[in-house]
Short mmCIF file of C-alpha atoms in Angstrom, two decimals:
data_model
loop_
_atom_site.label_atom_id
_atom_site.label_comp_id
_atom_site.label_asym_id
_atom_site.label_seq_id
_atom_site.Cartn_x
_atom_site.Cartn_y
_atom_site.Cartn_z
CA UNK A 1 18.58 31.52 31.55
CA UNK A 2 19.16 34.25 28.89
CA UNK A 3 20.19 37.65 30.15
CA UNK A 4 17.78 40.62 29.88
CA UNK A 5 20.05 42.27 27.31
CA UNK A 6 20.04 39.12 25.15
CA UNK A 7 16.24 38.93 25.30
CA UNK A 8 16.00 42.61 24.43
CA UNK A 9 18.32 42.21 21.43
CA UNK A 10 16.35 39.18 20.27
CA UNK A 11 13.10 41.13 20.50
CA UNK A 12 14.64 44.04 18.57
CA UNK A 13 15.80 41.64 15.85
CA UNK A 14 12.30 40.15 15.57
CA UNK A 15 10.78 43.63 15.34
CA UNK A 16 13.28 44.52 12.60
CA UNK A 17 12.38 41.38 10.64
CA UNK A 18 8.68 42.17 11.00
CA UNK A 19 9.19 45.71 9.73
CA UNK A 20 11.20 44.44 6.77
CA UNK A 21 8.41 42.01 5.92
CA UNK A 22 5.81 44.76 6.09
CA UNK A 23 7.94 47.00 3.88
CA UNK A 24 8.41 44.18 1.38
CA UNK A 25 4.64 43.61 1.25
CA UNK A 26 4.06 47.29 0.54
CA UNK A 27 6.60 47.25 -2.28
CA UNK A 28 5.01 44.12 -3.73
CA UNK A 29 1.51 45.63 -3.57
CA UNK A 30 2.76 48.84 -5.21
CA UNK A 31 4.30 46.83 -8.06
CA UNK A 32 1.09 44.85 -8.56
CA UNK A 33 -0.88 48.12 -8.60
CA UNK A 34 1.48 49.61 -11.20
CA UNK A 35 1.13 46.53 -13.39
CA UNK A 36 -2.66 46.73 -13.07
CA UNK A 37 -2.58 50.40 -14.09
CA UNK A 38 -0.49 49.60 -17.16
CA UNK A 39 -2.88 46.79 -18.11
CA UNK A 40 -5.91 49.07 -17.81
CA UNK A 41 -4.20 51.81 -19.82
CA UNK A 42 -3.48 49.35 -22.63
CA UNK A 43 -7.05 48.05 -22.47
CA UNK A 44 -8.64 51.51 -22.69
CA UNK A 45 -6.24 52.99 -25.22
CA UNK A 46 -5.44 50.21 -27.65
CA UNK A 47 -7.47 47.02 -27.48
CA UNK A 48 -10.27 46.35 -29.99
CA UNK A 49 -13.65 47.52 -28.76
CA UNK A 50 -12.12 50.51 -26.98
CA UNK A 51 -13.89 53.84 -27.42
CA UNK A 52 -10.54 55.66 -27.49
CA UNK A 53 -10.21 57.83 -30.63
CA UNK A 54 -6.53 56.95 -30.77
CA UNK A 55 -7.32 53.23 -30.80
CA UNK A 56 -9.85 53.65 -33.59
CA UNK A 57 -7.27 55.32 -35.83
CA UNK A 58 -4.51 52.78 -35.25
CA UNK A 59 -6.40 49.48 -35.61
CA UNK A 60 -7.58 47.59 -38.65
CA UNK A 61 -11.14 46.30 -38.82
CA UNK A 62 -9.81 42.80 -39.42
CA UNK A 63 -7.93 42.96 -36.12
CA UNK A 64 -11.08 44.02 -34.29
CA UNK A 65 -13.12 41.24 -35.87
CA UNK A 66 -10.54 38.58 -34.99
CA UNK A 67 -10.19 39.79 -31.41
CA UNK A 68 -13.93 40.06 -30.81
CA UNK A 69 -14.55 36.63 -32.31
CA UNK A 70 -12.14 35.12 -29.79
CA UNK A 71 -13.37 37.27 -26.90
CA UNK A 72 -16.96 36.07 -27.38
CA UNK A 73 -15.88 32.77 -25.89
CA UNK A 74 -15.41 34.67 -22.61
CA UNK A 75 -17.89 37.59 -22.65
CA UNK A 76 -20.56 38.82 -25.08
CA UNK A 77 -19.35 41.12 -27.84
CA UNK A 78 -21.62 43.92 -26.65
CA UNK A 79 -19.92 43.99 -23.26
CA UNK A 80 -16.70 45.06 -24.99
CA UNK A 81 -18.09 47.35 -27.69
CA UNK A 82 -21.12 49.06 -26.12
CA UNK A 83 -19.19 52.21 -25.13
CA UNK A 84 -17.69 52.56 -28.60
CA UNK A 85 -20.73 52.06 -30.84
CA UNK A 86 -23.91 52.91 -28.96
CA UNK A 87 -24.17 56.65 -29.44
CA UNK A 88 -27.94 56.91 -28.90
CA UNK A 89 -28.11 54.72 -25.80
CA UNK A 90 -25.56 56.52 -23.67
CA UNK A 91 -22.52 54.57 -24.81
CA UNK A 92 -20.63 57.63 -26.03
CA UNK A 93 -21.49 59.57 -22.89
CA UNK A 94 -20.22 56.65 -20.78
CA UNK A 95 -17.06 56.62 -22.87
CA UNK A 96 -16.35 60.32 -22.30
CA UNK A 97 -17.33 60.48 -18.63
CA UNK A 98 -16.30 57.06 -17.34
CA UNK A 99 -14.07 54.97 -19.64
CA UNK A 100 -11.61 57.60 -20.90
CA UNK A 101 -11.24 59.24 -17.47
CA UNK A 102 -10.36 55.79 -16.12
CA UNK A 103 -7.21 55.94 -18.26
CA UNK A 104 -6.18 59.16 -16.50
CA UNK A 105 -7.01 57.55 -13.15
CA UNK A 106 -4.84 54.54 -14.00
CA UNK A 107 -1.93 56.79 -14.97
CA UNK A 108 -2.08 58.89 -11.79
CA UNK A 109 -2.78 56.16 -9.24
CA UNK A 110 0.70 54.54 -9.10
CA UNK A 111 2.40 57.91 -8.62
CA UNK A 112 0.05 58.83 -5.78
CA UNK A 113 0.66 55.47 -4.15
CA UNK A 114 4.45 55.77 -4.48
CA UNK A 115 4.54 59.31 -3.11
CA UNK A 116 3.30 58.07 0.27
CA UNK A 117 6.53 56.13 0.73
CA UNK A 118 9.02 58.63 -0.75
CA UNK A 119 11.78 59.24 1.84
CA UNK A 120 12.15 62.71 3.27
CA UNK A 121 15.98 62.92 3.20
CA UNK A 122 18.27 65.94 3.60
CA UNK A 123 19.89 68.50 1.32
CA UNK A 124 19.15 67.77 -2.33
CA UNK A 125 17.02 64.82 -1.31
CA UNK A 126 14.92 67.15 0.84
CA UNK A 127 14.33 69.42 -2.16
CA UNK A 128 13.37 66.41 -4.26
CA UNK A 129 11.05 65.25 -1.50
CA UNK A 130 9.33 68.65 -1.37
CA UNK A 131 8.85 68.61 -5.15
CA UNK A 132 7.41 65.11 -5.00
CA UNK A 133 5.00 66.09 -2.25
CA UNK A 134 3.92 69.21 -4.13
CA UNK A 135 3.33 67.13 -7.24
CA UNK A 136 1.46 64.64 -5.06
CA UNK A 137 -0.90 67.36 -3.86
CA UNK A 138 -1.59 68.70 -7.34
CA UNK A 139 -2.04 65.23 -8.81
CA UNK A 140 -4.30 64.36 -5.88
CA UNK A 141 -6.75 67.13 -6.73
CA UNK A 142 -6.66 66.10 -10.40
CA UNK A 143 -7.31 62.48 -9.40
CA UNK A 144 -10.21 63.63 -7.24
CA UNK A 145 -11.76 65.48 -10.19
CA UNK A 146 -11.29 62.40 -12.38
CA UNK A 147 -12.93 60.21 -9.73
CA UNK A 148 -15.94 62.52 -9.53
CA UNK A 149 -16.22 62.45 -13.32
CA UNK A 150 -16.11 58.64 -13.36
CA UNK A 151 -18.81 58.50 -10.68
CA UNK A 152 -20.94 60.92 -12.71
CA UNK A 153 -20.48 58.68 -15.74
CA UNK A 154 -21.54 55.61 -13.81
CA UNK A 155 -24.73 57.26 -12.52
CA UNK A 156 -25.86 59.33 -15.49
CA UNK A 157 -24.52 57.28 -18.41
CA UNK A 158 -24.21 53.65 -17.37
CA UNK A 159 -27.01 53.30 -14.83
CA UNK A 160 -29.51 55.73 -16.36
CA UNK A 161 -29.18 54.08 -19.78
CA UNK A 162 -29.26 50.53 -18.48
CA UNK A 163 -25.73 49.61 -19.57
CA UNK A 164 -25.13 47.28 -16.61
CA UNK A 165 -23.91 43.92 -17.87
CA UNK A 166 -26.91 42.06 -16.43
CA UNK A 167 -29.37 44.41 -18.14
CA UNK A 168 -27.64 44.95 -21.45
CA UNK A 169 -25.31 42.12 -22.42
CA UNK A 170 -26.95 38.79 -21.59
CA UNK A 171 -30.33 39.01 -23.28
CA UNK A 172 -30.66 35.22 -23.57
CA UNK A 173 -30.45 34.86 -19.78
CA UNK A 174 -33.16 36.13 -17.45
CA UNK A 175 -32.10 39.30 -15.68
CA UNK A 176 -32.43 37.80 -12.20
CA UNK A 177 -30.63 34.55 -13.03
CA UNK A 178 -27.05 33.26 -13.33
CA UNK A 179 -25.42 35.78 -11.00
CA UNK A 180 -22.92 33.20 -9.84
CA UNK A 181 -21.35 29.89 -10.78
CA UNK A 182 -21.05 29.13 -7.06
CA UNK A 183 -24.44 27.84 -5.91
CA UNK A 184 -24.49 29.38 -2.38
CA UNK A 185 -23.67 32.83 -3.73
CA UNK A 186 -26.18 32.38 -6.58
CA UNK A 187 -28.90 31.54 -4.07
CA UNK A 188 -27.93 34.54 -1.93
CA UNK A 189 -28.36 36.92 -4.87
CA UNK A 190 -31.70 35.35 -5.78
CA UNK A 191 -33.04 35.59 -2.22
CA UNK A 192 -31.79 39.17 -1.88
CA UNK A 193 -33.61 40.29 -5.02
CA UNK A 194 -31.67 39.21 -8.10
CA UNK A 195 -30.61 42.03 -10.38
CA UNK A 196 -31.85 44.68 -7.94
CA UNK A 197 -29.59 43.26 -5.26
CA UNK A 198 -26.63 43.12 -7.61
CA UNK A 199 -27.24 46.69 -8.76
CA UNK A 200 -27.31 47.71 -5.09
CA UNK A 201 -23.89 46.10 -4.75
CA UNK A 202 -22.63 48.02 -7.81
CA UNK A 203 -24.11 51.26 -6.45
CA UNK A 204 -22.37 50.65 -3.13
CA UNK A 205 -19.05 50.16 -4.94
CA UNK A 206 -19.52 53.42 -6.86
CA UNK A 207 -20.50 55.27 -3.69
CA UNK A 208 -17.48 53.88 -1.83
CA UNK A 209 -15.19 54.87 -4.73
CA UNK A 210 -16.47 58.46 -4.59
CA UNK A 211 -16.69 58.69 -0.79
CA UNK A 212 -13.14 57.48 -0.18
CA UNK A 213 -11.74 60.02 -2.66
CA UNK A 214 -13.76 62.81 -1.04
CA UNK A 215 -12.65 61.84 2.46
CA UNK A 216 -8.98 61.63 1.43
CA UNK A 217 -9.05 65.10 -0.16
CA UNK A 218 -11.03 66.63 2.71
CA UNK A 219 -8.55 65.33 5.31
CA UNK A 220 -5.56 66.53 3.26
CA UNK A 221 -7.08 69.96 2.63
CA UNK A 222 -7.70 70.50 6.33
CA UNK A 223 -4.34 69.05 7.37
CA UNK A 224 -2.35 71.18 4.93
CA UNK A 225 -3.69 74.31 6.62
CA UNK A 226 -2.18 73.37 9.98
CA UNK A 227 0.85 75.18 11.40
CA UNK A 228 3.08 72.09 11.21
CA UNK A 229 2.30 71.71 7.52
CA UNK A 230 3.16 75.33 6.75
CA UNK A 231 6.47 74.92 8.58
CA UNK A 232 7.29 71.69 6.75
CA UNK A 233 7.13 69.53 9.88
CA UNK A 234 5.81 66.08 8.95
CA UNK A 235 6.36 64.35 12.28
CA UNK A 236 3.41 63.74 14.57
CA UNK A 237 0.77 64.76 12.06
CA UNK A 238 -2.02 62.27 12.63
CA UNK A 239 -3.96 63.58 9.66
CA UNK A 240 -1.29 62.21 7.29
CA UNK A 241 -2.08 58.68 8.39
CA UNK A 242 -5.80 59.28 8.05
CA UNK A 243 -5.36 60.81 4.59
CA UNK A 244 -3.13 57.96 3.48
CA UNK A 245 -5.60 55.37 4.76
CA UNK A 246 -8.54 56.83 2.84
CA UNK A 247 -6.44 57.37 -0.28
CA UNK A 248 -5.35 53.73 -0.20
CA UNK A 249 -8.98 52.66 0.22
CA UNK A 250 -9.89 54.74 -2.81
CA UNK A 251 -7.10 53.24 -4.92
CA UNK A 252 -8.12 49.75 -3.81
CA UNK A 253 -11.69 50.45 -4.91
CA UNK A 254 -10.47 51.53 -8.35
CA UNK A 255 -8.16 48.56 -8.80
CA UNK A 256 -11.06 46.17 -8.19
CA UNK A 257 -11.90 46.55 -11.89
CA UNK A 258 -8.48 45.26 -12.89
CA UNK A 259 -8.79 42.46 -10.34
CA UNK A 260 -12.12 41.50 -11.86
CA UNK A 261 -10.49 41.13 -15.29
CA UNK A 262 -7.82 38.89 -13.78
CA UNK A 263 -10.44 36.72 -12.09
CA UNK A 264 -12.47 36.46 -15.31
CA UNK A 265 -9.42 35.14 -17.16
CA UNK A 266 -8.51 32.77 -14.32
CA UNK A 267 -12.02 31.38 -13.96
CA UNK A 268 -12.45 30.80 -17.69
CA UNK A 269 -9.07 29.08 -17.91
CA UNK A 270 -10.00 26.85 -14.97
CA UNK A 271 -13.43 26.17 -16.45
CA UNK A 272 -11.92 24.96 -19.71
CA UNK A 273 -9.57 22.65 -17.84
CA UNK A 274 -12.44 21.08 -15.90
CA UNK A 275 -15.37 21.27 -18.33
CA UNK A 276 -16.17 21.31 -22.03
CA UNK A 277 -15.88 24.48 -24.13
CA UNK A 278 -19.63 24.66 -24.73
CA UNK A 279 -20.26 24.78 -20.97
CA UNK A 280 -17.80 27.60 -20.31
CA UNK A 281 -18.85 29.63 -23.37
CA UNK A 282 -22.58 29.49 -22.56
CA UNK A 283 -24.22 32.83 -21.68
CA UNK A 284 -25.19 31.59 -18.20
CA UNK A 285 -21.61 30.58 -17.37
CA UNK A 286 -20.21 33.81 -18.79
CA UNK A 287 -22.63 35.91 -16.77
CA UNK A 288 -22.00 33.98 -13.56
CA UNK A 289 -18.24 34.16 -13.95
CA UNK A 290 -18.34 37.89 -14.72
CA UNK A 291 -20.48 38.56 -11.63
CA UNK A 292 -18.37 36.36 -9.35
CA UNK A 293 -15.19 38.01 -10.62
CA UNK A 294 -16.56 41.46 -9.77
CA UNK A 295 -17.47 40.43 -6.22
CA UNK A 296 -14.24 38.56 -5.55
CA UNK A 297 -12.09 41.25 -7.18
CA UNK A 298 -13.70 43.87 -4.95
CA UNK A 299 -13.25 41.75 -1.83
CA UNK A 300 -9.60 41.03 -2.64
CA UNK A 301 -8.76 44.69 -3.23
CA UNK A 302 -10.55 45.85 -0.08
CA UNK A 303 -8.61 43.28 1.96
CA UNK A 304 -5.30 44.21 0.29
CA UNK A 305 -5.98 47.89 0.92
CA UNK A 306 -6.63 47.36 4.62
CA UNK A 307 -3.47 45.24 4.90
CA UNK A 308 -1.46 48.02 3.22
CA UNK A 309 -2.89 50.59 5.62
CA UNK A 310 -1.93 48.43 8.60
CA UNK A 311 1.61 47.86 7.32
CA UNK A 312 2.14 51.53 6.45
CA UNK A 313 0.99 52.61 9.91
CA UNK A 314 3.32 50.08 11.53
CA UNK A 315 6.30 51.49 9.64
CA UNK A 316 5.46 54.96 10.98
CA UNK A 317 5.82 53.83 14.58
CA UNK A 318 8.96 54.94 16.50
CA UNK A 319 11.94 53.08 15.10
CA UNK A 320 10.15 52.46 11.82
CA UNK A 321 11.81 52.25 8.45
CA UNK A 322 10.72 55.56 6.93
CA UNK A 323 12.10 58.87 8.11
#
């Protein structure tokens, strides 16, 4: 029979392995988030169809035409260009208040995520840690302002002007049809109310995006006024965990857009392996894939965010990795 000390050492080793695994998952998720931010920055700033003034000056019309001709096999041309060309129908307003601010959001998000796991350290490292945390606070308020601007753009530019993909970009498909290529989900949308139900889902995503940012900033603003915060004591501050949790939920909500793009590409690639080109390039298939990708991308990011919150909290327990 093993001795109590042996059992205790074995348990400690298992706990250490578990903590290492959780830390590795957090690092992996942070790297994926950084890659997603870079991809979104490139999309907004450079790719054809972007409403970025910089992109318009650095691209040739032939490049745009070639790209859009290929992209129409995956999504309608208007879905890519509507924010760049439709000045009278709210496209320009959506560009200024939603699309371009998303580039700033994508640039700030990885830094905010990384700052949560920056070690405290001593001496010079402590000074660096304080600078990082100060920059984290300032960038957090900037990110909050950007998030509010993006939400404003969604409500008053995209929604008010009917620029939702199911209203604007698939005119050959009935508005309440082809919301999924998976029959059970398609039936669920139809029973729930078609386009109205899907818009309710989009509204809920926008509300969650704004609410999580507001909650994260509110918790941090109140927590930073506590005595421990003024004295630089970071141990035992429950509000830090709460702030981190809501900030991660906000970042997960934002990254759902990048996840949707990845799912769109994956689904279309799979479709072309299994079916003919004409099936996958049809408006009904394009609309269903785009809708499914949005739902699944959102679900994946929400789940990943909650897993990150759980792992980060576990590493803050006594004997955790971060100090």
